[in-house]
mmCIF file with all atom_site columns, C-alpha atoms in Angstrom:
data_model
loop_
_atom_site.group_PDB
_atom_site.id
_atom_site.type_symbol
_atom_site.label_atom_id
_atom_site.label_alt_id
_atom_site.label_comp_id
_atom_site.label_asym_id
_atom_site.label_entity_id
_atom_site.label_seq_id
_atom_site.pdbx_PDB_ins_code
_atom_site.Cartn_x
_atom_site.Cartn_y
_atom_site.Cartn_z
_atom_site.occupancy
_atom_site.B_iso_or_equiv
_atom_site.pdbx_formal_charge
_atom_site.auth_seq_id
_atom_site.auth_comp_id
_atom_site.auth_asym_id
_atom_site.auth_atom_id
_atom_site.pdbx_PDB_model_num
ATOM 1   C CA . MET A 1 1   ? -0.487  48.430 -66.400 1.00 96.00 ? 1026 MET A CA 1
ATOM 2   C CA . LYS A 1 2   ? -2.683  48.531 -69.540 1.00 98.00 ? 1027 LYS A CA 1
ATOM 3   C CA . ILE A 1 3   ? -2.969  44.763 -71.240 1.00 98.00 ? 1028 ILE A CA 1
ATOM 4   C CA . LEU A 1 4   ? -5.011  44.461 -74.412 1.00 98.00 ? 1029 LEU A CA 1
ATOM 5   C CA . VAL A 1 5   ? -6.281  41.147 -75.699 1.00 98.00 ? 1030 VAL A CA 1
ATOM 6   C CA . VAL A 1 6   ? -7.125  41.308 -79.751 1.00 98.00 ? 1031 VAL A CA 1
ATOM 7   C CA . TYR A 1 7   ? -8.636  38.843 -81.079 1.00 98.00 ? 1032 TYR A CA 1
ATOM 8   C CA . ASP A 1 8   ? -10.244 37.674 -84.632 1.00 98.00 ? 1033 ASP A CA 1
ATOM 9   C CA . SER A 1 9   ? -13.003 34.819 -84.616 1.00 96.00 ? 1034 SER A CA 1
ATOM 10  C CA . GLU A 1 10  ? -15.113 33.372 -86.914 1.00 88.00 ? 1035 GLU A CA 1
ATOM 11  C CA . ASN A 1 11  ? -17.230 30.669 -84.963 1.00 87.00 ? 1036 ASN A CA 1
ATOM 12  C CA . GLY A 1 12  ? -16.505 31.729 -81.374 1.00 92.00 ? 1037 GLY A CA 1
ATOM 13  C CA . HIS A 1 13  ? -13.544 29.693 -81.030 1.00 94.00 ? 1038 HIS A CA 1
ATOM 14  C CA . THR A 1 14  ? -11.070 31.661 -80.584 1.00 97.00 ? 1039 THR A CA 1
ATOM 15  C CA . GLU A 1 15  ? -13.084 34.223 -78.810 1.00 97.00 ? 1040 GLU A CA 1
ATOM 16  C CA . ALA A 1 16  ? -13.726 31.816 -76.174 1.00 97.00 ? 1041 ALA A CA 1
ATOM 17  C CA . LEU A 1 17  ? -9.893  31.406 -75.784 1.00 97.00 ? 1042 LEU A CA 1
ATOM 18  C CA . ALA A 1 18  ? -9.301  35.603 -75.853 1.00 98.00 ? 1043 ALA A CA 1
ATOM 19  C CA . ARG A 1 19  ? -11.503 35.863 -73.086 1.00 98.00 ? 1044 ARG A CA 1
ATOM 20  C CA . SER A 1 20  ? -9.757  33.266 -70.825 1.00 98.00 ? 1045 SER A CA 1
ATOM 21  C CA . VAL A 1 21  ? -6.576  35.245 -71.862 1.00 98.00 ? 1046 VAL A CA 1
ATOM 22  C CA . ALA A 1 22  ? -8.318  38.269 -70.705 1.00 98.00 ? 1047 ALA A CA 1
ATOM 23  C CA . GLU A 1 23  ? -9.379  36.755 -67.452 1.00 98.00 ? 1048 GLU A CA 1
ATOM 24  C CA . GLY A 1 24  ? -6.358  35.791 -66.652 1.00 98.00 ? 1049 GLY A CA 1
ATOM 25  C CA . ALA A 1 25  ? -4.455  38.941 -66.978 1.00 98.00 ? 1050 ALA A CA 1
ATOM 26  C CA . LYS A 1 26  ? -6.850  40.754 -64.713 1.00 98.00 ? 1051 LYS A CA 1
ATOM 27  C CA . VAL A 1 27  ? -4.577  40.526 -61.979 1.00 96.00 ? 1052 VAL A CA 1
ATOM 28  C CA . PRO A 1 28  ? -4.386  43.503 -59.135 1.00 95.00 ? 1053 PRO A CA 1
ATOM 29  C CA . GLY A 1 29  ? -3.807  46.860 -60.880 1.00 94.00 ? 1054 GLY A CA 1
ATOM 30  C CA . ALA A 1 30  ? -4.392  45.800 -64.175 1.00 96.00 ? 1055 ALA A CA 1
ATOM 31  C CA . GLU A 1 31  ? -6.621  46.839 -66.865 1.00 97.00 ? 1056 GLU A CA 1
ATOM 32  C CA . VAL A 1 32  ? -7.571  44.397 -69.172 1.00 98.00 ? 1057 VAL A CA 1
ATOM 33  C CA . LEU A 1 33  ? -9.456  45.870 -72.351 1.00 98.00 ? 1058 LEU A CA 1
ATOM 34  C CA . LEU A 1 34  ? -10.329 42.761 -74.771 1.00 98.00 ? 1059 LEU A CA 1
ATOM 35  C CA . HIS A 1 35  ? -11.104 43.572 -78.615 1.00 98.00 ? 1060 HIS A CA 1
ATOM 36  C CA . HIS A 1 36  ? -12.551 42.111 -81.992 1.00 98.00 ? 1061 HIS A CA 1
ATOM 37  C CA . VAL A 1 37  ? -10.166 42.835 -84.502 1.00 98.00 ? 1062 VAL A CA 1
ATOM 38  C CA . ARG A 1 38  ? -13.166 44.931 -85.830 1.00 97.00 ? 1063 ARG A CA 1
ATOM 39  C CA . GLU A 1 39  ? -13.083 46.851 -83.006 1.00 97.00 ? 1064 GLU A CA 1
ATOM 40  C CA . ALA A 1 40  ? -9.303  47.501 -82.270 1.00 97.00 ? 1065 ALA A CA 1
ATOM 41  C CA . ARG A 1 41  ? -7.647  50.333 -83.053 1.00 97.00 ? 1066 ARG A CA 1
ATOM 42  C CA . VAL A 1 42  ? -4.039  50.164 -83.463 1.00 97.00 ? 1067 VAL A CA 1
ATOM 43  C CA . GLU A 1 43  ? -3.723  53.662 -82.478 1.00 96.00 ? 1068 GLU A CA 1
ATOM 44  C CA . ASP A 1 44  ? -4.555  52.338 -78.671 1.00 97.00 ? 1069 ASP A CA 1
ATOM 45  C CA . LEU A 1 45  ? -1.502  49.997 -78.237 1.00 98.00 ? 1070 LEU A CA 1
ATOM 46  C CA . VAL A 1 46  ? 0.937   53.160 -77.855 1.00 98.00 ? 1071 VAL A CA 1
ATOM 47  C CA . GLN A 1 47  ? -1.018  53.262 -74.454 1.00 97.00 ? 1072 GLN A CA 1
ATOM 48  C CA . MET A 1 48  ? -0.502  49.528 -73.706 1.00 98.00 ? 1073 MET A CA 1
ATOM 49  C CA . ASP A 1 49  ? 1.970   48.079 -71.300 1.00 98.00 ? 1074 ASP A CA 1
ATOM 50  C CA . ALA A 1 50  ? 1.210   44.310 -73.031 1.00 98.00 ? 1075 ALA A CA 1
ATOM 51  C CA . ILE A 1 51  ? -0.326  43.669 -76.178 1.00 98.00 ? 1076 ILE A CA 1
ATOM 52  C CA . ILE A 1 52  ? -1.643  39.898 -76.799 1.00 98.00 ? 1077 ILE A CA 1
ATOM 53  C CA . TRP A 1 53  ? -3.198  38.664 -79.991 1.00 98.00 ? 1078 TRP A CA 1
ATOM 54  C CA . GLY A 1 54  ? -4.648  35.494 -81.510 1.00 98.00 ? 1079 GLY A CA 1
ATOM 55  C CA . CYS A 1 55  ? -7.076  34.117 -84.201 1.00 98.00 ? 1080 CYS A CA 1
ATOM 56  C CA . PRO A 1 56  ? -7.623  30.844 -85.629 1.00 96.00 ? 1081 PRO A CA 1
ATOM 57  C CA . GLY A 1 57  ? -5.081  29.767 -87.609 1.00 94.00 ? 1082 GLY A CA 1
ATOM 58  C CA . HIS A 1 58  ? -5.647  29.425 -91.179 1.00 92.00 ? 1083 HIS A CA 1
ATOM 59  C CA . PHE A 1 59  ? -3.628  26.438 -93.045 1.00 90.00 ? 1084 PHE A CA 1
ATOM 60  C CA . GLY A 1 60  ? -0.643  27.104 -90.980 1.00 90.00 ? 1085 GLY A CA 1
ATOM 61  C CA . SER A 1 61  ? -0.739  31.134 -90.952 1.00 94.00 ? 1086 SER A CA 1
ATOM 62  C CA . ILE A 1 62  ? -2.463  33.949 -89.450 1.00 96.00 ? 1087 ILE A CA 1
ATOM 63  C CA . SER A 1 63  ? -5.997  34.337 -90.237 1.00 96.00 ? 1088 SER A CA 1
ATOM 64  C CA . GLY A 1 64  ? -7.066  37.283 -93.039 1.00 96.00 ? 1089 GLY A CA 1
ATOM 65  C CA . GLY A 1 65  ? -8.828  39.662 -90.618 1.00 97.00 ? 1090 GLY A CA 1
ATOM 66  C CA . LEU A 1 66  ? -5.494  39.365 -88.220 1.00 98.00 ? 1091 LEU A CA 1
ATOM 67  C CA . LYS A 1 67  ? -3.257  39.989 -90.635 1.00 97.00 ? 1092 LYS A CA 1
ATOM 68  C CA . THR A 1 68  ? -4.895  43.148 -92.564 1.00 97.00 ? 1093 THR A CA 1
ATOM 69  C CA . TRP A 1 69  ? -5.131  44.711 -88.852 1.00 98.00 ? 1094 TRP A CA 1
ATOM 70  C CA . ILE A 1 70  ? -1.404  43.689 -87.832 1.00 98.00 ? 1095 ILE A CA 1
ATOM 71  C CA . ASP A 1 71  ? -0.541  44.998 -91.221 1.00 97.00 ? 1096 ASP A CA 1
ATOM 72  C CA . LYS A 1 72  ? -1.497  48.605 -90.062 1.00 97.00 ? 1097 LYS A CA 1
ATOM 73  C CA . LEU A 1 73  ? 0.894   48.975 -87.595 1.00 97.00 ? 1098 LEU A CA 1
ATOM 74  C CA . GLY A 1 74  ? 3.330   50.053 -90.290 1.00 97.00 ? 1099 GLY A CA 1
ATOM 75  C CA . GLY A 1 75  ? 3.208   54.433 -89.331 1.00 97.00 ? 1100 GLY A CA 1
ATOM 76  C CA . LEU A 1 76  ? 3.874   52.276 -85.325 1.00 98.00 ? 1101 LEU A CA 1
ATOM 77  C CA . TRP A 1 77  ? 6.890   50.568 -86.120 1.00 97.00 ? 1102 TRP A CA 1
ATOM 78  C CA . ALA A 1 78  ? 8.537   53.643 -88.936 1.00 97.00 ? 1103 ALA A CA 1
ATOM 79  C CA . GLN A 1 79  ? 8.071   55.404 -84.968 1.00 97.00 ? 1104 GLN A CA 1
ATOM 80  C CA . GLY A 1 80  ? 9.033   52.636 -82.760 1.00 98.00 ? 1105 GLY A CA 1
ATOM 81  C CA . LYS A 1 81  ? 6.078   53.490 -80.657 1.00 98.00 ? 1106 LYS A CA 1
ATOM 82  C CA . LEU A 1 82  ? 5.843   49.385 -79.559 1.00 98.00 ? 1107 LEU A CA 1
ATOM 83  C CA . ILE A 1 83  ? 9.671   48.827 -78.632 1.00 98.00 ? 1108 ILE A CA 1
ATOM 84  C CA . GLY A 1 84  ? 9.463   47.396 -75.537 1.00 97.00 ? 1109 GLY A CA 1
ATOM 85  C CA . LYS A 1 85  ? 6.419   46.367 -74.518 1.00 98.00 ? 1110 LYS A CA 1
ATOM 86  C CA . ILE A 1 86  ? 5.515   42.712 -73.632 1.00 98.00 ? 1111 ILE A CA 1
ATOM 87  C CA . GLY A 1 87  ? 3.492   40.837 -76.611 1.00 98.00 ? 1112 GLY A CA 1
ATOM 88  C CA . ALA A 1 88  ? 2.046   36.832 -76.468 1.00 98.00 ? 1113 ALA A CA 1
ATOM 89  C CA . VAL A 1 89  ? 0.582   35.456 -78.846 1.00 98.00 ? 1114 VAL A CA 1
ATOM 90  C CA . PHE A 1 90  ? -2.610  32.281 -79.012 1.00 97.00 ? 1115 PHE A CA 1
ATOM 91  C CA . CYS A 1 91  ? -4.368  30.520 -81.954 1.00 96.00 ? 1116 CYS A CA 1
ATOM 92  C CA . THR A 1 92  ? -7.007  27.909 -82.358 1.00 95.00 ? 1117 THR A CA 1
ATOM 93  C CA . THR A 1 93  ? -7.185  25.405 -85.336 1.00 93.00 ? 1118 THR A CA 1
ATOM 94  C CA . ALA A 1 94  ? -9.457  22.737 -86.509 1.00 91.00 ? 1119 ALA A CA 1
ATOM 95  C CA . THR A 1 95  ? -7.084  19.648 -86.575 1.00 87.00 ? 1120 THR A CA 1
ATOM 96  C CA . VAL A 1 96  ? -4.929  18.244 -84.696 1.00 81.00 ? 1121 VAL A CA 1
ATOM 97  C CA . HIS A 1 97  ? -1.694  18.653 -87.103 1.00 82.00 ? 1122 HIS A CA 1
ATOM 98  C CA . GLY A 1 98  ? -3.474  21.980 -88.481 1.00 84.00 ? 1123 GLY A CA 1
ATOM 99  C CA . GLY A 1 99  ? -0.393  24.091 -87.844 1.00 90.00 ? 1124 GLY A CA 1
ATOM 100 C CA . LEU A 1 100 ? -0.455  25.616 -84.432 1.00 91.00 ? 1125 LEU A CA 1
ATOM 101 C CA . GLU A 1 101 ? 2.863   26.104 -84.156 1.00 92.00 ? 1126 GLU A CA 1
ATOM 102 C CA . THR A 1 102 ? 3.884   27.595 -87.046 1.00 95.00 ? 1127 THR A CA 1
ATOM 103 C CA . THR A 1 103 ? 0.545   29.964 -86.542 1.00 96.00 ? 1128 THR A CA 1
ATOM 104 C CA . LEU A 1 104 ? 1.905   30.734 -83.237 1.00 96.00 ? 1129 LEU A CA 1
ATOM 105 C CA . MET A 1 105 ? 5.148   31.694 -84.560 1.00 96.00 ? 1130 MET A CA 1
ATOM 106 C CA . ASN A 1 106 ? 3.960   33.806 -87.633 1.00 97.00 ? 1131 ASN A CA 1
ATOM 107 C CA . LEU A 1 107 ? 1.742   35.529 -85.156 1.00 98.00 ? 1132 LEU A CA 1
ATOM 108 C CA . ILE A 1 108 ? 5.561   36.487 -83.152 1.00 98.00 ? 1133 ILE A CA 1
ATOM 109 C CA . VAL A 1 109 ? 7.217   37.471 -86.086 1.00 98.00 ? 1134 VAL A CA 1
ATOM 110 C CA . PRO A 1 110 ? 5.307   41.001 -86.659 1.00 98.00 ? 1135 PRO A CA 1
ATOM 111 C CA . MET A 1 111 ? 5.771   41.469 -82.782 1.00 98.00 ? 1136 MET A CA 1
ATOM 112 C CA . LEU A 1 112 ? 9.561   40.769 -83.087 1.00 98.00 ? 1137 LEU A CA 1
ATOM 113 C CA . HIS A 1 113 ? 9.749   43.367 -85.730 1.00 98.00 ? 1138 HIS A CA 1
ATOM 114 C CA . GLN A 1 114 ? 7.847   45.919 -83.653 1.00 98.00 ? 1139 GLN A CA 1
ATOM 115 C CA . GLY A 1 115 ? 10.864  45.137 -81.109 1.00 98.00 ? 1140 GLY A CA 1
ATOM 116 C CA . MET A 1 116 ? 8.164   43.644 -78.631 1.00 98.00 ? 1141 MET A CA 1
ATOM 117 C CA . ILE A 1 117 ? 9.254   41.209 -75.779 1.00 98.00 ? 1142 ILE A CA 1
ATOM 118 C CA . ILE A 1 118 ? 7.524   37.967 -76.747 1.00 98.00 ? 1143 ILE A CA 1
ATOM 119 C CA . VAL A 1 119 ? 6.150   35.994 -73.408 1.00 97.00 ? 1144 VAL A CA 1
ATOM 120 C CA . GLY A 1 120 ? 5.954   32.376 -73.851 1.00 95.00 ? 1145 GLY A CA 1
ATOM 121 C CA . LEU A 1 121 ? 4.279   29.667 -71.854 1.00 91.00 ? 1146 LEU A CA 1
ATOM 122 C CA . PRO A 1 122 ? 6.865   27.657 -70.030 1.00 89.00 ? 1147 PRO A CA 1
ATOM 123 C CA . GLY A 1 123 ? 6.620   24.061 -69.426 1.00 85.00 ? 1148 GLY A CA 1
ATOM 124 C CA . ASN A 1 124 ? 6.892   24.815 -65.480 1.00 86.00 ? 1149 ASN A CA 1
ATOM 125 C CA . ILE A 1 125 ? 3.796   26.385 -65.721 1.00 84.00 ? 1150 ILE A CA 1
ATOM 126 C CA . ARG A 1 126 ? 1.005   23.961 -64.153 1.00 80.00 ? 1151 ARG A CA 1
ATOM 127 C CA . GLU A 1 127 ? -1.239  23.959 -66.751 1.00 80.00 ? 1152 GLU A CA 1
ATOM 128 C CA . ASN A 1 128 ? 1.225   23.725 -69.392 1.00 79.00 ? 1153 ASN A CA 1
ATOM 129 C CA . ALA A 1 129 ? 3.261   20.600 -68.293 1.00 72.00 ? 1154 ALA A CA 1
ATOM 130 C CA . LEU A 1 130 ? 2.403   18.161 -70.446 1.00 72.00 ? 1155 LEU A CA 1
ATOM 131 C CA . TYR A 1 131 ? 0.784   20.451 -73.495 1.00 74.00 ? 1156 TYR A CA 1
ATOM 132 C CA . GLY A 1 132 ? 4.009   21.762 -74.569 1.00 70.00 ? 1157 GLY A CA 1
ATOM 133 C CA . SER A 1 133 ? 2.564   24.927 -76.093 1.00 81.00 ? 1158 SER A CA 1
ATOM 134 C CA . TYR A 1 134 ? 5.523   26.982 -75.325 1.00 89.00 ? 1159 TYR A CA 1
ATOM 135 C CA . TYR A 1 135 ? 5.219   29.814 -77.929 1.00 94.00 ? 1160 TYR A CA 1
ATOM 136 C CA . GLY A 1 136 ? 1.854   31.051 -76.176 1.00 95.00 ? 1161 GLY A CA 1
ATOM 137 C CA . VAL A 1 137 ? -1.218  29.057 -76.488 1.00 95.00 ? 1162 VAL A CA 1
ATOM 138 C CA . GLY A 1 138 ? -2.729  27.016 -79.504 1.00 93.00 ? 1163 GLY A CA 1
ATOM 139 C CA . VAL A 1 139 ? -5.285  24.675 -79.021 1.00 93.00 ? 1164 VAL A CA 1
ATOM 140 C CA . THR A 1 140 ? -7.540  22.152 -81.611 1.00 91.00 ? 1165 THR A CA 1
ATOM 141 C CA . CYS A 1 141 ? -10.721 22.763 -81.624 1.00 90.00 ? 1166 CYS A CA 1
ATOM 142 C CA . PRO A 1 142 ? -12.237 20.417 -84.218 1.00 87.00 ? 1167 PRO A CA 1
ATOM 143 C CA . VAL A 1 143 ? -14.212 21.382 -87.045 1.00 81.00 ? 1168 VAL A CA 1
ATOM 144 C CA . GLU A 1 144 ? -17.722 20.777 -86.737 1.00 82.00 ? 1169 GLU A CA 1
ATOM 145 C CA . LEU A 1 145 ? -19.218 18.379 -89.725 1.00 85.00 ? 1170 LEU A CA 1
ATOM 146 C CA . SER A 1 146 ? -22.624 20.785 -89.839 1.00 86.00 ? 1171 SER A CA 1
ATOM 147 C CA . PRO A 1 147 ? -23.787 24.043 -89.343 1.00 83.00 ? 1172 PRO A CA 1
ATOM 148 C CA . LEU A 1 148 ? -26.535 22.731 -86.976 1.00 87.00 ? 1173 LEU A CA 1
ATOM 149 C CA . ASP A 1 149 ? -23.699 20.687 -84.974 1.00 87.00 ? 1174 ASP A CA 1
ATOM 150 C CA . PRO A 1 150 ? -23.438 22.715 -81.492 1.00 86.00 ? 1175 PRO A CA 1
ATOM 151 C CA . PRO A 1 151 ? -19.930 24.155 -81.546 1.00 85.00 ? 1176 PRO A CA 1
ATOM 152 C CA . ASN A 1 152 ? -16.392 22.511 -80.756 1.00 89.00 ? 1177 ASN A CA 1
ATOM 153 C CA . LEU A 1 153 ? -15.354 25.381 -78.299 1.00 92.00 ? 1178 LEU A CA 1
ATOM 154 C CA . PRO A 1 154 ? -12.188 25.240 -76.315 1.00 93.00 ? 1179 PRO A CA 1
ATOM 155 C CA . SER A 1 155 ? -12.025 22.573 -73.073 1.00 92.00 ? 1180 SER A CA 1
ATOM 156 C CA . GLU A 1 156 ? -11.768 23.366 -69.774 1.00 93.00 ? 1181 GLU A CA 1
ATOM 157 C CA . ARG A 1 157 ? -8.411  22.342 -70.202 1.00 91.00 ? 1182 ARG A CA 1
ATOM 158 C CA . ASP A 1 158 ? -7.703  24.788 -73.209 1.00 93.00 ? 1183 ASP A CA 1
ATOM 159 C CA . LEU A 1 159 ? -9.105  28.017 -71.410 1.00 95.00 ? 1184 LEU A CA 1
ATOM 160 C CA . SER A 1 160 ? -6.882  27.204 -68.374 1.00 94.00 ? 1185 SER A CA 1
ATOM 161 C CA . LEU A 1 161 ? -3.805  27.705 -70.548 1.00 94.00 ? 1186 LEU A CA 1
ATOM 162 C CA . GLY A 1 162 ? -5.397  30.936 -71.629 1.00 96.00 ? 1187 GLY A CA 1
ATOM 163 C CA . ARG A 1 163 ? -5.723  32.308 -68.318 1.00 96.00 ? 1188 ARG A CA 1
ATOM 164 C CA . ALA A 1 164 ? -2.188  31.148 -67.127 1.00 95.00 ? 1189 ALA A CA 1
ATOM 165 C CA . LEU A 1 165 ? -0.954  33.316 -70.416 1.00 96.00 ? 1190 LEU A CA 1
ATOM 166 C CA . GLY A 1 166 ? -2.721  36.023 -69.532 1.00 98.00 ? 1191 GLY A CA 1
ATOM 167 C CA . GLU A 1 167 ? -1.731  35.567 -65.985 1.00 97.00 ? 1192 GLU A CA 1
ATOM 168 C CA . ARG A 1 168 ? 2.007   35.215 -67.137 1.00 96.00 ? 1193 ARG A CA 1
ATOM 169 C CA . VAL A 1 169 ? 2.220   38.361 -69.309 1.00 98.00 ? 1194 VAL A CA 1
ATOM 170 C CA . ALA A 1 170 ? 0.435   40.554 -66.170 1.00 98.00 ? 1195 ALA A CA 1
ATOM 171 C CA . GLU A 1 171 ? 3.628   39.199 -63.847 1.00 96.00 ? 1196 GLU A CA 1
ATOM 172 C CA . VAL A 1 172 ? 5.912   39.991 -66.472 1.00 97.00 ? 1197 VAL A CA 1
ATOM 173 C CA . THR A 1 173 ? 4.664   43.482 -67.826 1.00 97.00 ? 1198 THR A CA 1
ATOM 174 C CA . GLY A 1 174 ? 4.385   44.048 -63.732 1.00 95.00 ? 1199 GLY A CA 1
ATOM 175 C CA . LYS A 1 175 ? 8.158   43.500 -63.355 1.00 94.00 ? 1200 LYS A CA 1
ATOM 176 C CA . MET A 1 176 ? 9.014   45.006 -66.169 1.00 90.00 ? 1201 MET A CA 1
ATOM 177 C CA . ALA A 1 177 ? 7.171   48.303 -65.114 1.00 82.00 ? 1202 ALA A CA 1
ATOM 178 C CA . GLY A 1 178 ? 8.663   48.082 -61.586 1.00 75.00 ? 1203 GLY A CA 1
ATOM 179 C CA . ASP A 1 179 ? 5.751   46.345 -59.829 1.00 53.00 ? 1204 ASP A CA 1
ATOM 180 C CA . SER A 1 180 ? 6.804   45.692 -56.247 1.00 44.00 ? 1205 SER A CA 1
ATOM 181 C CA . ARG A 1 181 ? 4.740   42.401 -56.500 1.00 41.00 ? 1206 ARG A CA 1
ATOM 182 C CA . LYS A 1 182 ? 7.949   40.635 -57.959 1.00 39.00 ? 1207 LYS A CA 1
#
């Protein structure tokens, strides 16, 4: 099974979360690819069994870099090439009320238009039991007050949510592919 994690990241916050998602998806039998939107090719999505994308939330919406990439999916949509593929999303925001849920929902909408099957992160997953990030993984990384400050990267708890999402996507993708590890 092939899983692609595509992300946009400006200061490393979302990249750190993307790496944890990819790490969690690396279960036996999974080939996991991790690409920044600058390197990701929409044509490669056809060969994927699962696609996970994420970005920093910009005022409750998708970052410009990922939105530009998503907007290139029209040809795949017209041909129905992504129908039935597994999809999941993740994001980071700079403030606690910075639009995590809105950004996650905005990331899911293009997947629904493509006919993808969305995988969230249920509350019965240990890492998510108290966090409540059901639509995907959304975490807060407070903005640095100065360019000289060290980056406020996701915490270990945040990264564990990313790994849990990656693992869940791999598990569901395996089940959908008829994998014997059900």
